[in-house]
Amino acid sequence: QVQLVESGGGLAQPGGSLRLSCSASASIGSSYTLDWYRQAPGKQRELVAIWSSGGNIRYADSVKGRFTISGDNAKKTVTLQMNSLTLEDTAVYYCHARQFILFGQKEYWGQGTQVTVSS
């Protein structure tokens, strides 16, 4: 019952920037993570960055120093600022939510948004 809405995908040149946003429905509650994954053609889906409602942040080694994830607890949104893009960043990027409940957790996926880095 949690919906994720993504925006901001598109085309960028090597060295350029893009910003992705994901908004979760209010039903996600107050204890959750909003994360970004990506999947390039022929590759497995990989974790890019995690932001938690408690303020914890983690990045994949491949994007450290280039990408920044930030969130807003009130709006239940997360933003991924992607700088210094390379061809290897081309992928479908998926917003992911992990909702913590009393006796477990639930996970949700956005529909994905295409990021293409090309000269």
mmCIF file of the C-alpha atoms, coordinates in Angstrom:
data_MODEL
# 
_entry.id   MODEL 
# 
loop_
_atom_site.group_PDB 
_atom_site.id 
_atom_site.type_symbol 
_atom_site.label_atom_id 
_atom_site.label_alt_id 
_atom_site.label_comp_id 
_atom_site.label_asym_id 
_atom_site.label_entity_id 
_atom_site.label_seq_id 
_atom_site.pdbx_PDB_ins_code 
_atom_site.Cartn_x 
_atom_site.Cartn_y 
_atom_site.Cartn_z 
_atom_site.occupancy 
_atom_site.B_iso_or_equiv 
_atom_site.pdbx_formal_charge 
_atom_site.auth_seq_id 
_atom_site.auth_comp_id 
_atom_site.auth_asym_id 
_atom_site.auth_atom_id 
_atom_site.pdbx_PDB_model_num 
ATOM 1   C CA . GLN A 1 1   ? 0.000  0.000  0.000   1.00 0.00 ? 1   GLN A CA 1 
ATOM 2   C CA . VAL A 1 2   ? 3.026  2.281  -0.370  1.00 0.00 ? 2   VAL A CA 1 
ATOM 3   C CA . GLN A 1 3   ? 3.415  3.973  -3.717  1.00 0.00 ? 3   GLN A CA 1 
ATOM 4   C CA . LEU A 1 4   ? 6.694  5.368  -5.026  1.00 0.00 ? 4   LEU A CA 1 
ATOM 5   C CA . VAL A 1 5   ? 6.808  8.055  -7.683  1.00 0.00 ? 5   VAL A CA 1 
ATOM 6   C CA . GLU A 1 6   ? 10.099 8.756  -9.440  1.00 0.00 ? 6   GLU A CA 1 
ATOM 7   C CA . SER A 1 7   ? 11.169 11.690 -11.550 1.00 0.00 ? 7   SER A CA 1 
ATOM 8   C CA . GLY A 1 8   ? 14.279 13.260 -13.016 1.00 0.00 ? 8   GLY A CA 1 
ATOM 9   C CA . GLY A 1 9   ? 15.693 10.658 -15.346 1.00 0.00 ? 9   GLY A CA 1 
ATOM 10  C CA . GLY A 1 10  ? 16.995 11.618 -18.732 1.00 0.00 ? 10  GLY A CA 1 
ATOM 11  C CA . LEU A 1 11  ? 20.045 12.181 -20.872 1.00 0.00 ? 11  LEU A CA 1 
ATOM 12  C CA . ALA A 1 12  ? 23.328 13.663 -19.740 1.00 0.00 ? 12  ALA A CA 1 
ATOM 13  C CA . GLN A 1 13  ? 26.800 14.029 -21.169 1.00 0.00 ? 13  GLN A CA 1 
ATOM 14  C CA . PRO A 1 14  ? 29.877 12.542 -19.522 1.00 0.00 ? 14  PRO A CA 1 
ATOM 15  C CA . GLY A 1 15  ? 30.871 14.829 -16.690 1.00 0.00 ? 15  GLY A CA 1 
ATOM 16  C CA . GLY A 1 16  ? 27.367 16.210 -16.451 1.00 0.00 ? 16  GLY A CA 1 
ATOM 17  C CA . SER A 1 17  ? 24.756 16.035 -13.729 1.00 0.00 ? 17  SER A CA 1 
ATOM 18  C CA . LEU A 1 18  ? 21.255 14.776 -13.150 1.00 0.00 ? 18  LEU A CA 1 
ATOM 19  C CA . ARG A 1 19  ? 18.989 14.787 -10.142 1.00 0.00 ? 19  ARG A CA 1 
ATOM 20  C CA . LEU A 1 20  ? 16.520 12.012 -9.387  1.00 0.00 ? 20  LEU A CA 1 
ATOM 21  C CA . SER A 1 21  ? 13.653 12.315 -6.952  1.00 0.00 ? 21  SER A CA 1 
ATOM 22  C CA . CYS A 1 22  ? 11.382 9.780  -5.346  1.00 0.00 ? 22  CYS A CA 1 
ATOM 23  C CA . SER A 1 23  ? 8.263  10.484 -3.344  1.00 0.00 ? 23  SER A CA 1 
ATOM 24  C CA . ALA A 1 24  ? 6.638  7.903  -1.100  1.00 0.00 ? 24  ALA A CA 1 
ATOM 25  C CA . SER A 1 25  ? 3.007  7.917  -0.087  1.00 0.00 ? 25  SER A CA 1 
ATOM 26  C CA . ALA A 1 26  ? 2.187  8.908  3.472   1.00 0.00 ? 26  ALA A CA 1 
ATOM 27  C CA . SER A 1 27  ? 1.296  5.325  4.289   1.00 0.00 ? 27  SER A CA 1 
ATOM 28  C CA . ILE A 1 28  ? 5.001  4.512  4.509   1.00 0.00 ? 28  ILE A CA 1 
ATOM 29  C CA . GLY A 1 29  ? 4.893  5.790  8.083   1.00 0.00 ? 29  GLY A CA 1 
ATOM 30  C CA . SER A 1 30  ? 7.797  7.134  10.088  1.00 0.00 ? 30  SER A CA 1 
ATOM 31  C CA . SER A 1 31  ? 10.364 4.313  10.134  1.00 0.00 ? 31  SER A CA 1 
ATOM 32  C CA . TYR A 1 32  ? 11.717 3.483  6.708   1.00 0.00 ? 32  TYR A CA 1 
ATOM 33  C CA . THR A 1 33  ? 14.476 3.782  4.182   1.00 0.00 ? 33  THR A CA 1 
ATOM 34  C CA . LEU A 1 34  ? 14.285 5.309  0.735   1.00 0.00 ? 34  LEU A CA 1 
ATOM 35  C CA . ASP A 1 35  ? 16.982 3.946  -1.515  1.00 0.00 ? 35  ASP A CA 1 
ATOM 36  C CA . TRP A 1 36  ? 18.234 3.988  -5.075  1.00 0.00 ? 36  TRP A CA 1 
ATOM 37  C CA . TYR A 1 37  ? 19.193 0.936  -7.079  1.00 0.00 ? 37  TYR A CA 1 
ATOM 38  C CA . ARG A 1 38  ? 20.219 0.687  -10.695 1.00 0.00 ? 38  ARG A CA 1 
ATOM 39  C CA . GLN A 1 39  ? 20.388 -1.969 -13.345 1.00 0.00 ? 39  GLN A CA 1 
ATOM 40  C CA . ALA A 1 40  ? 22.459 -1.654 -16.484 1.00 0.00 ? 40  ALA A CA 1 
ATOM 41  C CA . PRO A 1 41  ? 21.904 -3.856 -19.543 1.00 0.00 ? 41  PRO A CA 1 
ATOM 42  C CA . GLY A 1 42  ? 23.327 -7.306 -18.977 1.00 0.00 ? 42  GLY A CA 1 
ATOM 43  C CA . LYS A 1 43  ? 24.105 -6.646 -15.328 1.00 0.00 ? 43  LYS A CA 1 
ATOM 44  C CA . GLN A 1 44  ? 22.531 -7.415 -12.001 1.00 0.00 ? 44  GLN A CA 1 
ATOM 45  C CA . ARG A 1 45  ? 20.604 -4.795 -10.109 1.00 0.00 ? 45  ARG A CA 1 
ATOM 46  C CA . GLU A 1 46  ? 22.903 -3.047 -7.663  1.00 0.00 ? 46  GLU A CA 1 
ATOM 47  C CA . LEU A 1 47  ? 22.467 -0.784 -4.694  1.00 0.00 ? 47  LEU A CA 1 
ATOM 48  C CA . VAL A 1 48  ? 23.491 2.817  -5.304  1.00 0.00 ? 48  VAL A CA 1 
ATOM 49  C CA . ALA A 1 49  ? 22.631 4.655  -2.101  1.00 0.00 ? 49  ALA A CA 1 
ATOM 50  C CA . ILE A 1 50  ? 20.493 4.383  1.009   1.00 0.00 ? 50  ILE A CA 1 
ATOM 51  C CA . TRP A 1 51  ? 18.864 7.091  3.071   1.00 0.00 ? 51  TRP A CA 1 
ATOM 52  C CA . SER A 1 52  ? 16.974 6.235  6.238   1.00 0.00 ? 52  SER A CA 1 
ATOM 53  C CA . SER A 1 53  ? 14.400 8.225  8.147   1.00 0.00 ? 53  SER A CA 1 
ATOM 54  C CA . GLY A 1 54  ? 16.808 8.008  11.071  1.00 0.00 ? 54  GLY A CA 1 
ATOM 55  C CA . GLY A 1 55  ? 19.444 9.909  9.096   1.00 0.00 ? 55  GLY A CA 1 
ATOM 56  C CA . ASN A 1 56  ? 21.782 7.111  8.052   1.00 0.00 ? 56  ASN A CA 1 
ATOM 57  C CA . ILE A 1 57  ? 23.331 7.271  4.597   1.00 0.00 ? 57  ILE A CA 1 
ATOM 58  C CA . ARG A 1 58  ? 25.330 4.700  2.641   1.00 0.00 ? 58  ARG A CA 1 
ATOM 59  C CA . TYR A 1 59  ? 26.816 4.711  -0.857  1.00 0.00 ? 59  TYR A CA 1 
ATOM 60  C CA . ALA A 1 60  ? 28.129 2.131  -3.227  1.00 0.00 ? 60  ALA A CA 1 
ATOM 61  C CA . ASP A 1 61  ? 31.860 2.447  -3.803  1.00 0.00 ? 61  ASP A CA 1 
ATOM 62  C CA . SER A 1 62  ? 31.280 3.186  -7.467  1.00 0.00 ? 62  SER A CA 1 
ATOM 63  C CA . VAL A 1 63  ? 29.420 6.425  -6.729  1.00 0.00 ? 63  VAL A CA 1 
ATOM 64  C CA . LYS A 1 64  ? 31.147 7.715  -3.606  1.00 0.00 ? 64  LYS A CA 1 
ATOM 65  C CA . GLY A 1 65  ? 32.237 11.298 -4.016  1.00 0.00 ? 65  GLY A CA 1 
ATOM 66  C CA . ARG A 1 66  ? 30.033 11.811 -7.062  1.00 0.00 ? 66  ARG A CA 1 
ATOM 67  C CA . PHE A 1 67  ? 26.477 11.093 -5.915  1.00 0.00 ? 67  PHE A CA 1 
ATOM 68  C CA . THR A 1 68  ? 24.685 12.591 -2.943  1.00 0.00 ? 68  THR A CA 1 
ATOM 69  C CA . ILE A 1 69  ? 21.497 11.237 -1.432  1.00 0.00 ? 69  ILE A CA 1 
ATOM 70  C CA . SER A 1 70  ? 19.278 13.354 0.779   1.00 0.00 ? 70  SER A CA 1 
ATOM 71  C CA . GLY A 1 71  ? 15.829 12.968 2.233   1.00 0.00 ? 71  GLY A CA 1 
ATOM 72  C CA . ASP A 1 72  ? 12.990 14.844 3.841   1.00 0.00 ? 72  ASP A CA 1 
ATOM 73  C CA . ASN A 1 73  ? 11.128 13.090 6.631   1.00 0.00 ? 73  ASN A CA 1 
ATOM 74  C CA . ALA A 1 74  ? 8.164  15.440 6.484   1.00 0.00 ? 74  ALA A CA 1 
ATOM 75  C CA . LYS A 1 75  ? 7.644  15.099 2.745   1.00 0.00 ? 75  LYS A CA 1 
ATOM 76  C CA . LYS A 1 76  ? 8.795  11.465 2.649   1.00 0.00 ? 76  LYS A CA 1 
ATOM 77  C CA . THR A 1 77  ? 10.952 12.108 -0.354  1.00 0.00 ? 77  THR A CA 1 
ATOM 78  C CA . VAL A 1 78  ? 14.506 11.305 -1.329  1.00 0.00 ? 78  VAL A CA 1 
ATOM 79  C CA . THR A 1 79  ? 16.751 12.938 -3.892  1.00 0.00 ? 79  THR A CA 1 
ATOM 80  C CA . LEU A 1 80  ? 19.807 11.565 -5.634  1.00 0.00 ? 80  LEU A CA 1 
ATOM 81  C CA . GLN A 1 81  ? 22.116 14.248 -6.972  1.00 0.00 ? 81  GLN A CA 1 
ATOM 82  C CA . MET A 1 82  ? 24.390 12.673 -9.564  1.00 0.00 ? 82  MET A CA 1 
ATOM 83  C CA . ASN A 1 83  ? 27.501 14.591 -10.582 1.00 0.00 ? 83  ASN A CA 1 
ATOM 84  C CA . SER A 1 84  ? 30.510 13.735 -12.716 1.00 0.00 ? 84  SER A CA 1 
ATOM 85  C CA . LEU A 1 85  ? 28.487 11.201 -14.637 1.00 0.00 ? 85  LEU A CA 1 
ATOM 86  C CA . THR A 1 86  ? 30.254 8.551  -16.677 1.00 0.00 ? 86  THR A CA 1 
ATOM 87  C CA . LEU A 1 87  ? 29.113 6.175  -19.381 1.00 0.00 ? 87  LEU A CA 1 
ATOM 88  C CA . GLU A 1 88  ? 29.058 3.420  -16.771 1.00 0.00 ? 88  GLU A CA 1 
ATOM 89  C CA . ASP A 1 89  ? 26.295 5.236  -14.901 1.00 0.00 ? 89  ASP A CA 1 
ATOM 90  C CA . THR A 1 90  ? 23.864 4.470  -17.702 1.00 0.00 ? 90  THR A CA 1 
ATOM 91  C CA . ALA A 1 91  ? 21.128 2.294  -16.237 1.00 0.00 ? 91  ALA A CA 1 
ATOM 92  C CA . VAL A 1 92  ? 17.541 2.128  -15.177 1.00 0.00 ? 92  VAL A CA 1 
ATOM 93  C CA . TYR A 1 93  ? 17.394 3.650  -11.717 1.00 0.00 ? 93  TYR A CA 1 
ATOM 94  C CA . TYR A 1 94  ? 14.829 2.329  -9.266  1.00 0.00 ? 94  TYR A CA 1 
ATOM 95  C CA . CYS A 1 95  ? 13.537 3.908  -6.119  1.00 0.00 ? 95  CYS A CA 1 
ATOM 96  C CA . HIS A 1 96  ? 13.179 1.372  -3.333  1.00 0.00 ? 96  HIS A CA 1 
ATOM 97  C CA . ALA A 1 97  ? 11.504 1.660  0.041   1.00 0.00 ? 97  ALA A CA 1 
ATOM 98  C CA . ARG A 1 98  ? 11.865 -0.514 3.094   1.00 0.00 ? 98  ARG A CA 1 
ATOM 99  C CA . GLN A 1 99  ? 9.066  0.028  5.577   1.00 0.00 ? 99  GLN A CA 1 
ATOM 100 C CA . PHE A 1 100 ? 9.701  -1.099 9.135   1.00 0.00 ? 100 PHE A CA 1 
ATOM 101 C CA . ILE A 1 101 ? 6.668  -2.350 11.009  1.00 0.00 ? 101 ILE A CA 1 
ATOM 102 C CA . LEU A 1 102 ? 6.206  -3.841 14.441  1.00 0.00 ? 102 LEU A CA 1 
ATOM 103 C CA . PHE A 1 103 ? 7.008  -7.440 13.562  1.00 0.00 ? 103 PHE A CA 1 
ATOM 104 C CA . GLY A 1 104 ? 8.888  -7.158 10.328  1.00 0.00 ? 104 GLY A CA 1 
ATOM 105 C CA . GLN A 1 105 ? 9.337  -5.079 7.233   1.00 0.00 ? 105 GLN A CA 1 
ATOM 106 C CA . LYS A 1 106 ? 7.916  -4.576 3.788   1.00 0.00 ? 106 LYS A CA 1 
ATOM 107 C CA . GLU A 1 107 ? 9.605  -3.539 0.570   1.00 0.00 ? 107 GLU A CA 1 
ATOM 108 C CA . TYR A 1 108 ? 8.378  -1.554 -2.393  1.00 0.00 ? 108 TYR A CA 1 
ATOM 109 C CA . TRP A 1 109 ? 9.801  -0.652 -5.782  1.00 0.00 ? 109 TRP A CA 1 
ATOM 110 C CA . GLY A 1 110 ? 9.252  2.244  -8.093  1.00 0.00 ? 110 GLY A CA 1 
ATOM 111 C CA . GLN A 1 111 ? 8.742  1.692  -11.791 1.00 0.00 ? 111 GLN A CA 1 
ATOM 112 C CA . GLY A 1 112 ? 12.261 2.782  -12.704 1.00 0.00 ? 112 GLY A CA 1 
ATOM 113 C CA . THR A 1 113 ? 13.560 5.758  -14.622 1.00 0.00 ? 113 THR A CA 1 
ATOM 114 C CA . GLN A 1 114 ? 16.110 5.656  -17.430 1.00 0.00 ? 114 GLN A CA 1 
ATOM 115 C CA . VAL A 1 115 ? 19.400 7.489  -17.024 1.00 0.00 ? 115 VAL A CA 1 
ATOM 116 C CA . THR A 1 116 ? 21.514 7.631  -20.156 1.00 0.00 ? 116 THR A CA 1 
ATOM 117 C CA . VAL A 1 117 ? 25.009 9.101  -20.216 1.00 0.00 ? 117 VAL A CA 1 
ATOM 118 C CA . SER A 1 118 ? 26.263 9.576  -23.738 1.00 0.00 ? 118 SER A CA 1 
ATOM 119 C CA . SER A 1 119 ? 28.518 11.869 -25.694 1.00 0.00 ? 119 SER A CA 1 
# 
